[in-house]
Coordinates of C-alpha atoms and ligand atoms in Angstrom, one line a residue:
M1131 CA -12.3 22.8 -13.4
D1132 CA -8.7 21.4 -14.0
L1133 CA -8.5 18.2 -12.6
G1134 CA -4.9 17.5 -14.0
L1135 CA -1.4 17.1 -12.5
S1136 CA 1.0 20.2 -12.1
Q1137 CA 4.1 20.2 -14.4
E1138 CA 6.2 18.6 -11.8
Q1139 CA 3.6 16.2 -10.8
E1140 CA 3.9 15.2 -14.7
M1141 CA 7.4 15.0 -14.4
I1142 CA 7.4 12.9 -11.4
K1143 CA 5.1 10.5 -12.9
T1144 CA 7.0 10.1 -16.3
S1145 CA 10.5 9.7 -14.9
A1146 CA 9.1 7.2 -12.5
R1147 CA 7.5 5.1 -15.6
D1148 CA 10.4 5.4 -17.7
F1149 CA 12.8 4.3 -14.6
L1150 CA 10.5 1.6 -13.4
D1151 CA 10.3 0.1 -17.1
K1152 CA 13.6 -0.4 -17.2
E1153 CA 14.4 -1.4 -13.4
C1154 CA 11.3 -3.2 -12.7
P1155 CA 10.6 -5.7 -15.4
K1156 CA 8.0 -8.6 -14.6
K1157 CA 11.2 -10.8 -14.4
L1158 CA 12.1 -9.0 -11.3
V1159 CA 8.5 -9.0 -9.9
R1160 CA 8.3 -12.9 -10.5
D1161 CA 11.9 -13.1 -9.2
M1162 CA 11.3 -10.9 -5.8
E1163 CA 8.0 -13.4 -5.2
E1164 CA 10.6 -16.3 -4.8
D1165 CA 13.4 -14.2 -3.3
A1166 CA 14.1 -14.4 0.5
K1167 CA 14.4 -10.6 0.7
G1168 CA 11.3 -10.0 -1.3
Y1169 CA 12.9 -6.9 -2.7
S1170 CA 16.0 -5.7 -4.8
P1171 CA 18.6 -3.6 -2.6
E1172 CA 20.2 -2.5 -5.5
L1173 CA 17.2 -1.0 -6.8
W1174 CA 16.2 0.1 -3.2
K1175 CA 19.6 2.3 -3.6
K1176 CA 18.9 3.5 -7.2
M1177 CA 15.3 4.5 -5.7
A1178 CA 16.8 6.3 -2.8
N1179 CA 19.4 8.3 -5.1
L1180 CA 16.5 9.6 -7.2
G1181 CA 14.9 10.9 -3.9
W1182 CA 11.9 8.8 -3.5
M1183 CA 12.2 7.8 -0.1
G1184 CA 12.6 11.4 1.1
L1185 CA 9.9 12.9 -1.3
A1186 CA 7.3 13.5 1.3
L1187 CA 9.7 14.6 3.8
P1188 CA 10.8 18.0 4.9
E1189 CA 14.4 19.6 3.6
A1190 CA 15.4 20.0 7.1
N1191 CA 14.9 16.0 7.8
G1192 CA 16.9 15.1 4.4
G1193 CA 14.0 15.0 2.2
T1194 CA 13.0 17.4 -0.5
G1195 CA 9.3 18.8 0.9
N1196 CA 7.2 17.6 -1.4
S1197 CA 3.3 16.9 -0.9
F1198 CA 1.3 13.8 -0.1
L1199 CA -0.5 14.3 -3.3
D1200 CA 2.9 14.1 -5.2
L1201 CA 4.1 10.7 -3.3
C1202 CA 0.6 9.4 -4.7
V1203 CA 1.6 10.1 -8.0
L1204 CA 4.8 8.0 -7.5
L1205 CA 2.8 5.4 -6.0
E1206 CA 0.3 5.1 -8.9
E1207 CA 3.5 4.2 -10.8
H1208 CA 4.5 1.7 -8.2
G1209 CA 1.3 -0.1 -8.7
R1210 CA 1.2 0.0 -12.4
S1211 CA 4.8 -1.6 -12.5
L1212 CA 4.0 -3.9 -9.4
L1213 CA 7.2 -2.8 -7.4
P1214 CA 7.8 -5.3 -4.8
G1215 CA 9.6 -4.3 -1.4
P1216 CA 8.9 -2.3 1.5
F1217 CA 8.9 1.2 0.3
F1218 CA 5.2 1.8 1.0
S1219 CA 5.5 0.4 4.3
T1220 CA 8.8 2.5 4.9
V1221 CA 7.6 6.0 3.7
V1222 CA 4.0 5.9 3.9
L1223 CA 3.6 3.9 7.1
G1224 CA 7.0 5.1 8.7
A1225 CA 8.3 8.3 7.6
L1226 CA 4.9 10.0 7.5
P1227 CA 3.8 9.5 10.9
I1228 CA 7.4 10.0 12.5
A1229 CA 7.7 13.6 10.7
K1230 CA 4.5 14.2 11.8
F1231 CA 4.3 12.9 15.3
G1232 CA 8.0 12.3 16.2
N1233 CA 9.8 14.4 18.7
D1234 CA 13.0 16.3 17.2
A1235 CA 15.5 13.0 18.5
Q1236 CA 13.5 10.8 16.7
K1237 CA 13.0 12.5 13.5
K1238 CA 16.9 13.1 13.7
K1239 CA 17.6 9.6 14.3
H1240 CA 15.2 8.0 11.5
L1241 CA 14.4 10.4 8.8
P1242 CA 17.6 11.1 7.3
K1243 CA 18.3 7.5 7.4
I1244 CA 15.3 6.6 5.7
A1245 CA 15.5 9.4 2.8
D1246 CA 19.0 8.2 2.2
G1247 CA 17.8 4.5 1.8
N1248 CA 19.4 3.1 4.8
E1249 CA 16.6 2.2 7.0
I1250 CA 13.4 0.3 6.2
V1251 CA 10.4 0.6 8.6
V1252 CA 7.7 -1.7 9.3
Y1253 CA 4.2 -0.9 10.5
C1254 CA 2.8 -3.4 12.8
Q1255 CA -0.9 -2.9 13.8
T1256 CA -3.0 -6.1 13.0
E1257 CA -3.1 -9.1 15.3
P1258 CA -4.9 -12.4 15.0
S1259 CA -8.3 -10.8 15.1
A1260 CA -7.5 -9.4 11.7
T1261 CA -9.4 -6.2 12.3
W1262 CA -8.2 -3.0 11.8
E1263 CA -10.5 -1.4 14.8
A1264 CA -8.7 -0.3 18.2
S1265 CA -10.3 -3.5 19.8
G1266 CA -7.9 -5.6 17.7
V1267 CA -5.0 -4.3 19.3
E1268 CA -4.2 -6.7 22.2
L1269 CA -0.5 -6.7 22.5
T1270 CA 0.4 -5.2 25.5
A1271 CA 3.3 -2.7 26.5
K1272 CA 4.1 -2.6 30.4
K1273 CA 6.2 0.3 31.9
E1274 CA 9.0 -0.8 33.8
G1275 CA 11.2 2.1 34.7
D1276 CA 12.5 3.7 31.7
H1277 CA 11.4 0.8 29.5
Y1278 CA 8.4 -0.6 28.3
V1279 CA 8.1 -4.3 27.9
L1280 CA 6.0 -6.0 25.1
N1281 CA 4.4 -9.3 24.9
G1282 CA 1.8 -10.3 22.2
T1283 CA 1.6 -11.0 18.3
K1284 CA 1.2 -9.2 15.0
L1285 CA 0.0 -10.7 12.2
F1286 CA -0.2 -10.2 8.4
I1287 CA 2.8 -7.8 8.7
P1288 CA 4.4 -7.0 5.0
H1289 CA 8.4 -7.1 5.0
A1290 CA 8.6 -7.3 8.7
H1291 CA 11.5 -9.9 8.1
V1292 CA 13.6 -7.0 6.5
A1293 CA 12.9 -4.2 8.8
D1294 CA 15.3 -2.3 10.9
T1295 CA 12.7 -0.6 12.8
L1296 CA 9.1 -1.8 13.5
L1297 CA 6.2 0.9 14.4
V1298 CA 4.6 -1.2 16.8
V1299 CA 0.8 -0.6 17.9
A1300 CA 0.3 -1.7 21.7
R1301 CA -2.1 -1.6 24.1
T1302 CA -0.7 0.3 27.4
S1303 CA -3.8 0.6 29.4
K1304 CA -7.5 -0.4 29.3
G1305 CA -9.8 2.9 28.8
A1306 CA -13.4 3.5 28.5
K1307 CA -13.4 3.1 24.7
A1308 CA -11.1 0.6 22.8
E1309 CA -9.5 3.6 21.3
D1310 CA -7.9 4.7 24.6
G1311 CA -4.9 3.2 26.3
I1312 CA -3.3 2.8 23.0
T1313 CA 0.8 3.9 22.2
L1314 CA 3.0 3.3 19.3
F1315 CA 6.6 2.3 19.7
L1316 CA 9.6 2.6 17.5
A1317 CA 11.3 -0.7 18.4
D1318 CA 14.4 -1.8 17.0
A1319 CA 13.5 -4.7 14.9
K1320 CA 17.0 -6.4 16.1
S1321 CA 15.7 -6.5 19.5
P1322 CA 16.0 -9.7 21.9
G1323 CA 12.6 -11.4 22.0
I1324 CA 10.9 -10.4 18.6
K1325 CA 10.4 -13.4 16.4
F1326 CA 9.5 -13.7 12.5
E1327 CA 7.5 -16.4 10.7
G1328 CA 6.8 -16.1 7.3
L1329 CA 3.5 -16.4 6.0
K1330 CA 2.6 -17.7 2.4
T1331 CA 0.1 -15.3 0.8
I1332 CA -2.1 -14.9 -2.5
A1333 CA 0.2 -11.6 -3.5
S1334 CA 3.3 -13.4 -2.2
D1335 CA 4.2 -10.0 -0.7
H1336 CA 6.2 -11.3 2.3
Q1337 CA 4.2 -11.0 5.3
S1338 CA 4.9 -12.2 8.5
E1339 CA 3.7 -13.1 11.9
V1340 CA 5.7 -11.0 14.4
T1341 CA 5.6 -12.6 18.1
F1342 CA 7.0 -10.1 21.2
K1343 CA 8.1 -11.9 24.1
D1344 CA 9.2 -9.7 26.9
V1345 CA 10.5 -7.2 24.4
K1346 CA 12.4 -4.1 26.2
V1347 CA 11.5 -0.8 24.4
P1348 CA 13.0 2.4 25.8
A1349 CA 10.4 4.8 26.9
A1350 CA 12.1 7.4 24.8
N1351 CA 10.9 5.3 22.0
V1352 CA 7.2 6.1 22.1
L1353 CA 6.0 8.2 19.0
G1354 CA 3.4 10.7 20.5
H1355 CA 2.1 10.4 23.9
A1356 CA 1.7 7.4 25.7
D1357 CA -2.0 6.0 26.0
K1358 CA -2.7 8.6 23.4
G1359 CA -1.7 6.8 20.1
W1360 CA -5.2 6.3 18.3
Q1361 CA -4.9 9.3 16.7
I1362 CA -1.6 8.5 15.1
V1363 CA -3.0 4.9 14.0
H1364 CA -6.0 6.7 12.6
A1365 CA -3.8 9.2 10.6
I1366 CA -1.7 6.1 9.3
S1367 CA -5.0 4.3 8.4
L1368 CA -5.9 7.4 6.3
W1369 CA -2.5 7.6 4.5
G1370 CA -2.4 3.8 4.3
A1371 CA -5.9 3.5 2.4
A1372 CA -5.4 6.8 0.3
G1373 CA -1.9 5.6 -0.7
K1374 CA -3.2 2.0 -1.7
C1375 CA -6.0 4.0 -4.0
A1376 CA -3.2 5.2 -5.7
E1377 CA -1.5 2.2 -6.2
M1378 CA -4.5 0.2 -7.2
V1379 CA -5.2 3.1 -9.8
G1380 CA -1.7 2.3 -11.4
G1381 CA -2.4 -1.3 -11.6
A1382 CA -5.7 -1.1 -12.8
Q1383 CA -4.9 1.3 -15.6
K1384 CA -2.0 -1.3 -16.6
V1385 CA -4.7 -4.1 -16.8
L1386 CA -6.9 -1.9 -18.7
E1387 CA -4.2 -1.2 -21.4
M1388 CA -3.2 -4.7 -21.9
S1389 CA -6.8 -5.8 -22.2
V1390 CA -7.4 -3.1 -24.6
D1391 CA -4.0 -3.9 -26.7
Y1392 CA -5.1 -7.8 -26.3
A1393 CA -8.8 -7.1 -27.8
K1394 CA -6.9 -5.6 -30.9
Q1395 CA -4.7 -8.3 -31.8
R1396 CA -6.6 -11.4 -30.7
V1397 CA -8.6 -12.7 -33.8
Q1398 CA -11.3 -15.0 -33.5
F1399 CA -14.1 -15.9 -36.2
G1400 CA -11.9 -13.9 -38.4
R1401 CA -12.0 -10.6 -36.8
P1402 CA -10.2 -9.0 -33.8
I1403 CA -12.3 -10.0 -30.8
G1404 CA -12.4 -6.1 -29.9
S1405 CA -14.9 -5.6 -32.8
F1406 CA -17.1 -7.6 -30.9
Q1407 CA -19.9 -5.9 -28.8
A1408 CA -19.3 -7.8 -26.1
I1409 CA -15.8 -7.0 -25.7
Q1410 CA -16.2 -3.4 -26.4
H1411 CA -18.7 -3.1 -23.4
H1412 CA -16.1 -5.1 -21.1
C1413 CA -13.5 -2.5 -22.2
A1414 CA -15.9 0.5 -21.7
N1415 CA -16.8 -0.7 -18.3
M1416 CA -13.1 -1.1 -17.5
V1417 CA -12.0 2.2 -18.5
T1418 CA -15.1 3.7 -16.5
D1419 CA -13.9 1.8 -13.3
V1420 CA -10.7 2.9 -14.0
D1421 CA -11.1 6.8 -14.7
G1422 CA -14.0 6.8 -11.7
S1423 CA -11.6 5.1 -9.6
R1424 CA -8.8 7.9 -10.4
Y1425 CA -11.4 10.7 -9.8
I1426 CA -12.5 9.5 -6.6
A1427 CA -8.9 8.4 -5.2
Y1428 CA -7.4 11.8 -6.0
E1429 CA -10.3 13.5 -4.8
A1430 CA -9.5 12.1 -1.3
I1431 CA -5.7 12.2 -1.6
W1432 CA -6.3 15.7 -2.6
R1433 CA -7.8 16.5 0.7
L1434 CA -5.6 14.9 2.8
S1435 CA -2.4 16.5 1.2
E1436 CA -4.1 20.1 1.8
G1437 CA -4.8 19.1 5.6
L1438 CA -8.7 19.4 5.0
D1439 CA -11.3 16.8 6.4
A1440 CA -10.8 13.5 4.2
E1441 CA -12.5 10.8 6.4
K1442 CA -15.2 10.3 4.4
E1443 CA -14.0 11.0 1.0
V1444 CA -10.7 8.6 2.0
S1445 CA -13.4 5.7 2.8
M1446 CA -15.7 6.4 0.0
A1447 CA -12.3 6.1 -2.2
K1448 CA -10.9 2.8 -0.3
A1449 CA -14.5 1.0 -0.9
W1450 CA -14.8 2.0 -4.4
V1451 CA -11.7 1.6 -5.8
S1452 CA -11.3 -1.7 -3.6
D1453 CA -13.9 -3.2 -5.6
A1454 CA -13.3 -1.7 -8.9
Y1455 CA -9.9 -3.0 -9.3
R1456 CA -11.2 -6.4 -8.8
R1457 CA -13.8 -5.9 -11.5
V1458 CA -11.4 -4.6 -13.8
C1459 CA -9.2 -7.6 -13.2
A1460 CA -11.9 -9.8 -13.8
L1461 CA -12.9 -8.3 -17.0
G1462 CA -9.2 -8.4 -17.9
H1463 CA -9.2 -12.4 -17.5
Q1464 CA -12.5 -12.6 -19.5
I1465 CA -11.2 -10.6 -22.7
H1466 CA -7.6 -12.4 -22.3
G1467 CA -9.6 -15.8 -22.3
G1468 CA -7.5 -18.8 -21.6
I1469 CA -4.0 -17.2 -21.9
G1470 CA -4.8 -14.6 -18.9
F1471 CA -5.4 -18.0 -16.5
T1472 CA -1.7 -18.7 -17.2
K1473 CA 1.1 -18.3 -14.7
E1474 CA 3.2 -17.2 -17.7
H1475 CA 1.0 -14.5 -18.4
D1476 CA 0.8 -10.9 -16.2
M1477 CA -2.8 -10.9 -15.4
Q1478 CA -2.4 -13.2 -12.6
L1479 CA 0.3 -10.9 -10.9
Y1480 CA -2.0 -8.0 -11.0
F1481 CA -5.1 -10.0 -10.0
R1482 CA -3.2 -11.4 -6.9
R1483 CA -1.9 -7.8 -5.9
A1484 CA -5.5 -6.5 -6.4
K1485 CA -6.7 -9.2 -3.9
A1486 CA -4.3 -8.2 -1.3
A1487 CA -4.8 -4.2 -1.8
E1488 CA -8.6 -4.7 -1.4
L1489 CA -8.0 -6.0 2.5
A1490 CA -5.2 -3.6 3.1
F1491 CA -6.3 -0.9 5.7
G1492 CA -10.2 -2.5 5.7
D1493 CA -11.9 -3.7 2.5
G1494 CA -15.1 -2.1 0.8
D1495 CA -17.3 -3.5 3.2
F1496 CA -15.4 -2.3 6.1
H1497 CA -15.2 1.3 4.3
R1498 CA -19.0 1.6 3.4
E1499 CA -19.7 1.2 7.3
L1500 CA -17.4 4.2 7.8
V1501 CA -19.1 6.1 5.2
A1502 CA -22.5 5.2 6.4
Q1503 CA -21.5 6.6 10.0
K1504 CA -20.2 9.7 8.2
I1505 CA -23.5 10.4 6.6
G1506 CA -25.1 9.9 10.0
I1507 CA -26.6 6.1 9.7
Ligands
FAD167 C1 -8.1 -23.5 -16.5 C2 -8.0 -23.6 -17.8 C3 -7.5 -24.7 -18.4 C4 -7.6 -25.0 -19.9 N1 -7.2 -26.4 -20.2 C5 -6.9 -26.5 -21.7 C6 -6.7 -27.9 -22.3 O1 -6.4 -28.5 -21.2 N2 -6.6 -27.9 -23.4 C7 -6.9 -26.8 -24.6 O2 -6.8 -27.4 -25.8 N3 -7.5 -25.6 -23.9 C8 -7.4 -25.5 -22.6 N4 -8.0 -24.5 -22.1 C9 -8.2 -23.6 -23.2 C10 -9.9 -23.2 -23.5 O3 -10.2 -24.3 -24.2 C11 -9.9 -22.0 -23.9 O4 -9.3 -21.1 -23.4 C12 -11.2 -21.3 -24.0 O5 -12.0 -22.1 -25.2 C13 -11.2 -20.1 -24.5 O6 -10.5 -19.6 -25.6 P1 -9.7 -18.8 -25.8 O7 -8.8 -18.5 -24.7 O8 -9.0 -18.7 -27.4 O9 -10.4 -17.3 -25.5 P2 -10.8 -16.3 -27.1 O10 -11.6 -17.1 -28.0 O11 -9.8 -15.6 -27.8 O12 -11.8 -15.1 -26.4 C14 -11.5 -14.1 -25.5 C15 -12.7 -13.3 -25.3 O13 -13.1 -13.2 -26.6 C16 -14.7 -13.6 -26.4 N5 -15.3 -13.9 -27.7 C17 -14.8 -14.4 -28.3 N6 -15.3 -14.9 -29.7 C18 -16.5 -14.1 -29.5 C19 -17.1 -13.6 -30.4 N7 -17.5 -14.4 -31.5 N8 -18.2 -13.1 -29.9 C20 -18.0 -12.0 -28.7 N9 -17.3 -12.3 -27.9 C21 -16.3 -13.2 -28.2 C22 -14.6 -14.5 -25.5 O14 -15.9 -14.4 -24.7 C23 -13.6 -14.0 -24.5 O15 -14.3 -13.1 -23.6 C24 -7.9 -24.2 -20.7 C25 -8.5 -23.1 -20.3 C26 -8.4 -22.7 -19.0 C27 -9.0 -21.3 -18.7

């Protein structure tokens, strides 16, 4: 059984790593934490020129027709380099749903611009209740003539302040189940009545509270069908959770490498600390977690990419990798001793992002609950 990458995927991986080593050093990562935009438009353009934004889009829509699996190989490298900015949001949470559920006019309007790097899409689902379940969608959209009028608040939305288009999950009616009556809208982020307020977060990932007050969105901007949007939210959650796993695997791999290197160089009691059995066991536990995370993540990603049923596998992967990345960071800190706690060291950058990725699209407990349901408990 060969679980390796194809030749093309190896090329995506190595070219992305070379590019990001050069274009996304940790100085940029640190600068973007303080930057008002939170990403570099110059780097964004270069990434678009490499074809990254259109990687998983059909050729007819300005993309290169690669698979979701290929995209995740790229995301793993993004996680390794801690690439800042709205790539995940635009490409995974914006472009993929538009390509799959959008009508011809919507695809024509948005996808070539996304692929060229000229449009940033931001997905707005979570609200003050902070749940990923359908019951959390309380922002209302009321039909008035050929428009809908949106009112409510979205919370913890990364990069909303730099979005051109917001993909908004709204409640258009109340049905028997919370999943009924949900509709997705492609809203112009500059529409009157939309307000952004920045939030300070552990990962410095430029999240916002976005409020909608009597925001008019044309009925033509409904993605999919009115009241039947939960199946799109569900698809986005699967892509989002699986894609986050790929990013986390990349970050965890880098933390492992940093820690093994440090264990070989750092001398205490006259020997490298890597020669102490305690540190060797830490490294063995880390590599087991990193490789285990990679296998469980790519099994889920591959199934999703092939259009197979992947719900249990995605939840198993998100539950496992969320916890494993946190464990790997904790052991990385232990091996680095005092230096790893300092702001100047890169360990804290990874640890803070591991915490944010753990929560995105549901943490370990949320997904363990879904796995339990899938096996009939
Ligand atoms: C928040 C914070 C504040 C601090 N403030 C100060 C301060 O104000 N002033 C100051 O002087 N210091 C300060 N320190 C540094 C602190 O004293 C040292 O970090 C601490 O003693 C650990 O030493 P180290 O970083 O050299 O780690 P190391 O000794 O290099 O240890 C690294 C890893 O190797 C393991 N290890 C080391 N030796 C062995 C062995 N013989 N067998 C098995 N495993 C081993 C350790 O358990 C650890 O996991 C601070 C540290 C922190 C985290």
